C-alpha positions as a printed Julia matrix, in Angstrom:
93×3 Matrix{Float64}:
 126.05   98.34  105.34
 124.79   98.44  101.8
 123.01  100.44   99.19
 120.39   97.71   98.7
 118.62   98.88  101.84
 115.63  101.22  101.85
 114.48  103.09  104.91
 110.79  103.98  104.76
 109.4   106.77  106.89
 105.74  107.84  107.22
 105.7   111.51  108.12
 102.89  113.95  108.78
 104.09  117.48  109.42
 100.99  118.87  111.23
 102.65  122.31  111.45
 104.73  121.44  114.51
 108.29  122.8   114.54
 109.49  120.12  117.02
 108.07  117.33  114.84
 109.64  118.82  111.73
 113.01  119.21  113.46
 112.95  115.58  114.66
 112.09  114.33  111.18
 114.8   116.39  109.55
 117.35  115.03  112.03
 116.27  111.41  111.45
 116.4   111.78  107.67
 119.81  113.48  107.81
 121.1   110.66  110.04
 120.19  107.95  107.47
 121.43  109.82  104.37
 125.2   109.29  104.87
 124.68  105.56  105.65
 124.11  104.95  101.93
 120.49  103.83  102.27
 117.7   104.88  100.01
 115.37  106.98  102.23
 111.76  106.9   101.06
 109.42  109.33  102.83
 105.66  109.32  102.44
 104.28  112.62  103.64
 100.68  113.04  104.64
  98.77  116.2   104.38
  97.3   117.84  107.44
  93.89  116.33  106.85
  91.98  113.47  108.41
  92.77  111.01  105.59
  96.37  110.33  106.61
  97.05  107.03  108.3
 100.5   105.88  109.3
  99.9   102.33  108.03
  98.83  103.54  104.59
 101.78  105.89  104.38
 104.22  103.09  105.29
 102.66  100.82  102.67
 102.92  103.53   99.98
 106.58  104.15  100.89
 107.31  100.42  100.71
 105.75  100.28   97.23
 108.17  103.01   96.1
 111.24  101.57   97.78
 113.81   99.81   95.58
 115.91   98.02   98.21
 115.71   94.28   98.81
 115.81   95.03  102.52
 113.2    97.45  103.97
 113.76   99.19  107.29
 110.74  101.05  108.68
 111.74  104.04  110.76
 109.63  106.44  112.78
 110.16  110.09  112.0
 111.21  110.86  115.57
 113.45  107.99  116.68
 116.75  106.4   115.74
 118.22  102.95  116.16
 121.98  102.89  116.85
 123.95  101.85  113.75
 125.31   98.72  115.43
 121.83   97.5   116.33
 120.54   98.36  112.87
 123.39   96.38  111.31
 122.69   93.41  113.6
 118.99   93.42  112.72
 119.74   93.55  108.98
 122.32   90.76  109.38
 119.85   88.53  111.24
 117.21   89.14  108.55
 119.71   88.31  105.82
 120.87   85.12  107.62
 117.27   83.95  107.99
 117.14   82.88  104.39
 113.94   84.73  103.63
 115.58   87.67  101.83
């Protein structure tokens, strides 16, 4: 895959060890793929919204392809590559 891909993740810690562990695993999984990983962290207050955090992360991302990832789930590399390829072949990138 390429370095012109940004993965954006909205993450709110909330003081949960399991949540933090999942997030750390997801971020570590993307790092060696050569993608820019942009994380927008929310504080533990009522003002955090996932949609706003995703939008802020997208604004900071530099890739021409943006992949939005949840902080607790992974897409297999082959499926991720297929999705990126389909998007690139669509002519809208």
